[in-house]
Structure formats: C-alpha cells, structure tokens
CSV table of C-alpha atoms and ligand atoms in Angstrom, one decimal:
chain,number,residue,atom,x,y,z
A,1307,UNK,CA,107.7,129.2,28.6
A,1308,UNK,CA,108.7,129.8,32.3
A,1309,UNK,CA,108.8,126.9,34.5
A,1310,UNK,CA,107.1,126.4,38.0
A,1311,UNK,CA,107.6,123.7,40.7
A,1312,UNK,CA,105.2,123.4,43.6
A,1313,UNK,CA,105.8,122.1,46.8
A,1314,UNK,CA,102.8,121.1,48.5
A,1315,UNK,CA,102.2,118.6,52.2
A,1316,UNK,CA,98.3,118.6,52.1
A,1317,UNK,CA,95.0,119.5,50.3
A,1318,UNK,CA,96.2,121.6,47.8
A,1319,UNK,CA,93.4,124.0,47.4
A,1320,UNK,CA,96.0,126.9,46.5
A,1321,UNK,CA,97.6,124.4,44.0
A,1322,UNK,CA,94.3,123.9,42.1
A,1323,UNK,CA,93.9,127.4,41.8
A,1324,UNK,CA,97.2,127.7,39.8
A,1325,UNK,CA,96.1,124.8,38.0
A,1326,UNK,CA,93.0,126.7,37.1
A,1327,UNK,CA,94.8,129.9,36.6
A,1328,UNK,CA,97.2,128.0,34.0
A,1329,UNK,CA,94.1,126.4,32.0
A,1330,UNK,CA,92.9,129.9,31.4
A,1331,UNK,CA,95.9,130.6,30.0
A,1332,UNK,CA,96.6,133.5,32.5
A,1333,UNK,CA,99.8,132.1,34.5
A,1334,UNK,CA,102.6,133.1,32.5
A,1335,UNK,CA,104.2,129.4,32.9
A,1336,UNK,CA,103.5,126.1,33.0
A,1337,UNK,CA,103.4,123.4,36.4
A,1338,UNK,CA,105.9,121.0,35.8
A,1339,UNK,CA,105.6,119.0,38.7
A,1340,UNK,CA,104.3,118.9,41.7
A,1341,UNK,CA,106.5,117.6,44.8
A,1342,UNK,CA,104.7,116.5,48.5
A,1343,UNK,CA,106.5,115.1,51.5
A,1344,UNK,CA,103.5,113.8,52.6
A,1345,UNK,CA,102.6,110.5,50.6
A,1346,UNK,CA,98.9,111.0,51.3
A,1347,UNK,CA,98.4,114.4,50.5
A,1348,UNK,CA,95.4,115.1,48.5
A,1349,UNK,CA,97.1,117.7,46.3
A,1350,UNK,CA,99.2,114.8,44.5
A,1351,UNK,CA,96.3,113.3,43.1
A,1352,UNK,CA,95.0,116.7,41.9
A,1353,UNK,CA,98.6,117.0,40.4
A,1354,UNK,CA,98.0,113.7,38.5
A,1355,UNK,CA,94.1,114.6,37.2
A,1356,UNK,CA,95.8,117.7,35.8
A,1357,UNK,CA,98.2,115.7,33.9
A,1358,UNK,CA,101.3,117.1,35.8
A,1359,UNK,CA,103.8,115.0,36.9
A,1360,UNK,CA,103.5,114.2,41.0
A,1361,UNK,CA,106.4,112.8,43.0
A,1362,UNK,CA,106.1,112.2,46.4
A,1363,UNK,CA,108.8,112.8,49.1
A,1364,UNK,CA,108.3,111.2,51.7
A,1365,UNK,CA,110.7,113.4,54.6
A,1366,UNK,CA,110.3,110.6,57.3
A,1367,UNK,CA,112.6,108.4,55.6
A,1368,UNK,CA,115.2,110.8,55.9
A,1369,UNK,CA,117.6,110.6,59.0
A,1370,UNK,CA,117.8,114.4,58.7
A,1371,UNK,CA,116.4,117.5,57.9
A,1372,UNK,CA,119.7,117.9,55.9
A,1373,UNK,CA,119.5,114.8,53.7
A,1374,UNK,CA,115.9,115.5,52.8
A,1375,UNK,CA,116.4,118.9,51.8
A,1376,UNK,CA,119.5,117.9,49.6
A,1377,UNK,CA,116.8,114.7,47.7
A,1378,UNK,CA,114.7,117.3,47.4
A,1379,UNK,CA,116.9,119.8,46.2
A,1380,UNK,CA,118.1,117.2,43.8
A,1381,UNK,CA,114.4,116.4,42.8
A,1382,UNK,CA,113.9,120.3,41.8
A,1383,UNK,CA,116.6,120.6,39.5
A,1384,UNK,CA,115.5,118.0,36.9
A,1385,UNK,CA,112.8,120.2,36.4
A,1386,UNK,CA,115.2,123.5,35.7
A,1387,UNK,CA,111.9,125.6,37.4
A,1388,UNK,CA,112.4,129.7,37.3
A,1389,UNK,CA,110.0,129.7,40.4
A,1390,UNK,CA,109.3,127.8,43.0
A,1391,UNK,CA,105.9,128.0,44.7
A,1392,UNK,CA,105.6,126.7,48.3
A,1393,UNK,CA,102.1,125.9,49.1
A,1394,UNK,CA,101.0,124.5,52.3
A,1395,UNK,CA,104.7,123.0,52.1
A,1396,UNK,CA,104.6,122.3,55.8
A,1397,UNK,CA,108.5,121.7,56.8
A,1398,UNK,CA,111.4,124.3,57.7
A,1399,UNK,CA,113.7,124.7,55.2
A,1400,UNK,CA,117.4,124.3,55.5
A,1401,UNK,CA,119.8,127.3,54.9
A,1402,UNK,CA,121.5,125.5,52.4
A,1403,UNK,CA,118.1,124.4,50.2
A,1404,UNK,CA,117.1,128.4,50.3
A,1405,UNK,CA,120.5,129.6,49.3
A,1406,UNK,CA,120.5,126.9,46.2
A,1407,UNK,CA,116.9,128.5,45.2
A,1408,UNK,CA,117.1,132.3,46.7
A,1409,UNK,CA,115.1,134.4,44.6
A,1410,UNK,CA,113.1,132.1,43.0
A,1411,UNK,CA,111.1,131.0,46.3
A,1412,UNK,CA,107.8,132.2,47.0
A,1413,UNK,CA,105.7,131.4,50.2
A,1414,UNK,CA,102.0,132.2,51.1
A,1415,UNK,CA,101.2,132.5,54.7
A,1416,UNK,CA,98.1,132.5,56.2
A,1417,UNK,CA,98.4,135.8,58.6
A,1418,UNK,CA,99.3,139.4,58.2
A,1419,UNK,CA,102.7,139.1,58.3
A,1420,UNK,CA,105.0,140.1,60.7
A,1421,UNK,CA,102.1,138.7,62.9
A,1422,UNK,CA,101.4,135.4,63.5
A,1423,UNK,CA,104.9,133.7,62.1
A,1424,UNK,CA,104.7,129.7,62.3
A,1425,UNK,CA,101.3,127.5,63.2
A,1426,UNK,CA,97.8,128.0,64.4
A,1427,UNK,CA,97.1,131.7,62.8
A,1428,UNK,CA,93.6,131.9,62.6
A,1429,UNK,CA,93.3,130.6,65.9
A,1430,UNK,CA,95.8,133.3,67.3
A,1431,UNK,CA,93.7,135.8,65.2
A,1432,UNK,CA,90.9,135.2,66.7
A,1433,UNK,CA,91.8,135.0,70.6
A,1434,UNK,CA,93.5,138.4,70.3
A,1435,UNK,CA,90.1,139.7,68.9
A,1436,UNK,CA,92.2,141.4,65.7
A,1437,UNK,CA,90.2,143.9,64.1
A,1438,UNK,CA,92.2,142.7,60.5
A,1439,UNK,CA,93.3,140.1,59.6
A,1440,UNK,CA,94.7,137.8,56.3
A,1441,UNK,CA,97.2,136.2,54.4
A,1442,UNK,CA,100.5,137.1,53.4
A,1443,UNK,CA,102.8,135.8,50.4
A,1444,UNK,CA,106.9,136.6,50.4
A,1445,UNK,CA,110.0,135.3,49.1
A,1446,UNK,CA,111.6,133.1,51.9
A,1447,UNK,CA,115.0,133.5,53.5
A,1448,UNK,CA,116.0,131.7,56.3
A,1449,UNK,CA,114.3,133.1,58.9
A,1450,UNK,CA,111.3,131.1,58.9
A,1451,UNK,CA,108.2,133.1,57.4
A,1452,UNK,CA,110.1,136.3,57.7
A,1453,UNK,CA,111.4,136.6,54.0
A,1454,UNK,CA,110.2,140.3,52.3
A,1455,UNK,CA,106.8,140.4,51.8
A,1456,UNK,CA,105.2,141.3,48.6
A,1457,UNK,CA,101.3,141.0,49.1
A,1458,UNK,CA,98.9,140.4,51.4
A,1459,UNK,CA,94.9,140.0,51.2
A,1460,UNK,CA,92.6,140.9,54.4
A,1461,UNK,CA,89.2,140.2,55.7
A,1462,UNK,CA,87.9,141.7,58.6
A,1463,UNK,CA,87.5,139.1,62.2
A,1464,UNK,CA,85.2,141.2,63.8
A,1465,UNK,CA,81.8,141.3,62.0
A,1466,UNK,CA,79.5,143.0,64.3
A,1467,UNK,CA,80.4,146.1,66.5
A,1468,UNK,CA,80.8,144.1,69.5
A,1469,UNK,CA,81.0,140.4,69.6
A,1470,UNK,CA,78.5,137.7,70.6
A,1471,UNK,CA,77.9,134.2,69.8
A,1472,UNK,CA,76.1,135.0,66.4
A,1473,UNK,CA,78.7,137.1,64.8
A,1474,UNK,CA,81.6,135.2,66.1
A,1475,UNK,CA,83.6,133.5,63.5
A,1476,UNK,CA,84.6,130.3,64.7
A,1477,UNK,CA,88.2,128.9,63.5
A,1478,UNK,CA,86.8,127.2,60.7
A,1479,UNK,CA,85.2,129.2,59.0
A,1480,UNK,CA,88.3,131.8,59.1
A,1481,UNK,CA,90.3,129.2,57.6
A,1482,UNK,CA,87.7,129.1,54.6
A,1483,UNK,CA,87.6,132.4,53.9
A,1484,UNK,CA,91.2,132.8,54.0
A,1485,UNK,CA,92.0,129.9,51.6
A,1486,UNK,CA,89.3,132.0,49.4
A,1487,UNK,CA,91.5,135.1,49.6
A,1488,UNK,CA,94.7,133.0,49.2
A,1489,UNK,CA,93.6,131.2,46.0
A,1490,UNK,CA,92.6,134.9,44.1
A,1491,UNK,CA,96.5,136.4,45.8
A,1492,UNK,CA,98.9,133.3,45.0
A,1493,UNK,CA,98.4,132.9,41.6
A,1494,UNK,CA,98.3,136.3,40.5
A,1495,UNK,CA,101.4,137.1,42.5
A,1496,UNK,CA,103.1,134.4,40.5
A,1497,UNK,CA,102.0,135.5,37.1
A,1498,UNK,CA,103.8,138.9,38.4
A,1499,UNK,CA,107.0,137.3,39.0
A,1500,UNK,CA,107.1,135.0,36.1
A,1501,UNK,CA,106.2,138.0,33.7
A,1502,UNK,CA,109.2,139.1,35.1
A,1503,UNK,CA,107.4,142.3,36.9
A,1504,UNK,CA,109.0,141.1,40.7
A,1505,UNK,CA,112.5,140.7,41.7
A,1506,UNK,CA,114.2,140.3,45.4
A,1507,UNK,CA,117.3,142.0,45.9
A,1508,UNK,CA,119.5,142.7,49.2
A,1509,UNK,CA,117.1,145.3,50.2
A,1510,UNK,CA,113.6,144.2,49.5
A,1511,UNK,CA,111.6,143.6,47.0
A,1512,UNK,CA,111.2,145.4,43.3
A,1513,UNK,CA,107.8,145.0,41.5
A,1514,UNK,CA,108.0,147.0,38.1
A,1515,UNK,CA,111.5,148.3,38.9
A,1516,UNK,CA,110.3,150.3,41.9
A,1517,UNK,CA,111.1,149.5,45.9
A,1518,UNK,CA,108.1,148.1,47.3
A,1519,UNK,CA,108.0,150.1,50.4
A,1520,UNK,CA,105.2,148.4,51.6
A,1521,UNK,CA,103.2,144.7,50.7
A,1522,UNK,CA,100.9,145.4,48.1
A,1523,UNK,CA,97.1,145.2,49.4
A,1524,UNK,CA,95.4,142.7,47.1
B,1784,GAR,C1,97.2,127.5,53.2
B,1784,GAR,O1,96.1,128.2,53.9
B,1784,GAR,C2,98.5,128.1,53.5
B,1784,GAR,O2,98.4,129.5,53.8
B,1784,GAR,C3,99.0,127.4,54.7
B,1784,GAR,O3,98.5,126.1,54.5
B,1784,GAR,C4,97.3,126.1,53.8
B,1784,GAR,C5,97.5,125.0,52.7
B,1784,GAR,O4,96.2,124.7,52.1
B,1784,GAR,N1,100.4,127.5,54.9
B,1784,GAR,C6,101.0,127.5,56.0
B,1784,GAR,O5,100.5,127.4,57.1
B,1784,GAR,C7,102.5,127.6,55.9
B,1784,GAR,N2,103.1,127.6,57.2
B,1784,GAR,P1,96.2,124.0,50.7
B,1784,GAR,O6,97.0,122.7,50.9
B,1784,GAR,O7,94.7,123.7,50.5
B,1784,GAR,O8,96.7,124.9,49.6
C-alpha cells in the first residue's frame, strides 16, 4: 500500500479528515506518521488517538532554517512515504528539502490561488469585498505557495446583494467554512495522486494523462 507523511504545526482539522478518509477505506494509502514542528500542536495528539506514529519537531531548536529542514528531511525518509501531505505546515521550506521530495509534495492553501499567497487570506478576502473566494491545493516548488495548482473549492463572500452588518461574514466564520471545503478537497485530491491518477512534470500538472489546463473546480 502507498505511503503518506503529513506535516502538520496546529489543529489538524484537515489531518483528521484523512484519518477519516483512511478508516473508510477510501484513501488509497495508509498515514504513517505524522510530523509537527510545533510541540503543542493539537494534531499530534489526534495522530496518537488514531494509532499513528507522532513525532514532534520542534524548529526552534534549530540554529537554522537549513538544519531543520535537513532533521526533518532525515525524519521523512525512515518512513519511505510516496506522498507527502503538508497541512497547516506553517514554515517556508528550503530549496534543498523540496528538491529531495519534488513531486511527491502536496500543499492546501486557504485562497484562490494566485491570490492571496502567504498569511491572513480570509482576512484579505474579505477587505477587498471578493465576490469568490476558497481554497486551493498544489504541488510546491520553491516559490512559496506558487507550485502548479491542481484543485481549488469556492464559497461565495458576499451573501446578500449589497452588504450590511447582517450578511457580513466576519473572519471567523470564513475560516470555518473554508476548513469545511478544505477537509472534502485534501483528501480526495490525495486519493487521486496516490491511485496514481496525478503527476507533476516540467510543465504542469497531468491528472489522468491529460494537461490540466486549468485547477480542477471541486
Ligand atoms: C488550513 O486552513 C490550511 O489551509 C492553512 O492552515 C489551516 C490548518 O488547519 N494553511 C496555511 O495557511 C498554509 N500557509 P488545520 O491544522 O486544522 O488542518
């Protein structure tokens, strides 16, 4: 069976959904451990109620971005994983760590990507009044959230036709219903790749053999 790794800093919401997605059998692969830089984060302890192994990280002992990204590097290949699932992993990646995984990384980020790169989406979103807007999950490259995007899911920000204090989403709440939309995407994109329907080459990405000209709307 395939093997996954996820790389988590926090809550791990999108984490239990491919728990969840896993005990019903629908993954295509198996969580074989689950890796935080954050000691605290919630999504270890999930990780452990699951039975899957959880190791924590921890980057601030690290002089370096450098020699964190090589321990963790290290840390990933014991597992041998043929996909590596970055959820709510919330630290830059070195060159080096994405050229020893390329191919084989996937990233979910909460905006419709090429918008809103980097923190504070939802908040962004909502100041510039967008009409749309959602989450987006890609392979990563170097440039920081800019890898080729394979799907994205989208809600709309505006409820009513014009905008008052009743029908105004508050920051919150967007969050929420975007986690919603994430845990349905993440998974399923996964099960894609690891039935072996998604590949990256050097120019884009190929789900069932064909150039994805643009994200698939999920
Ligand atoms: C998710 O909404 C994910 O899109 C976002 O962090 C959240 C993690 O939630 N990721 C980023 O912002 C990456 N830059 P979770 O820990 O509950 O899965």
């Amino acid at each position: 069976s395939k093997r996954l790794v996820i790389l988590i800093s926090g809550s791990g919401s999108n984490l239990q959904a491919f728990i969840e997605k896993q005990q019903q059998g629908s993954l295509g692969g198996t969580i074989v451990s689950v890796i935080s830089n954050n000691p605290e984060a919630y999504g270890l302890t999930r990780a452990r109620e699951a039975g899957i192994k959880a190791v924590s990280l921890d980057h601030k002992t690290h002089a370096s971005r450098e020699s964190f990204d090589k321990e963790l590097a290290e840390e990933i290949k014991k597992d041998q994983p043929d996909l590596i699932i970055l959820a709510g992993f919330m630290r830059i990646l070195t060159p080096e760590f994405v050229q020893t995984f390329r191919g084989k990384l996937l990233n979910i980020h909460p905006s419709l990507l090429p918008k809103y790169p980097g923190l504070h989406t939802h908040k962004k979103a909502l100041e510039n009044n967008d009409e749309f807007h959602g989450t987006s999950v890609h392979f990563v490259t170097e440039e920081l959230d800019g890898g080729p995007l394979i799907a994205q899911s989208q809600m709309r920000l505006i409820v009513g036709s014009e905008s008052n204090e009743e029908n105004e989403l508050n920051e919150q709440q967007v969050m929420q219903r975007i986690q919603k939309l994430e845990h349905r995407l993440y998974p399923e994109v996964a099960s894609w790749y690891l039935n072996n329907r998604l590949t990256m080459e050097k120019d884009g990405v190929y789900f069932d053999h064909k150039k994805l000209e643009r994200p698939i709307l999920f």
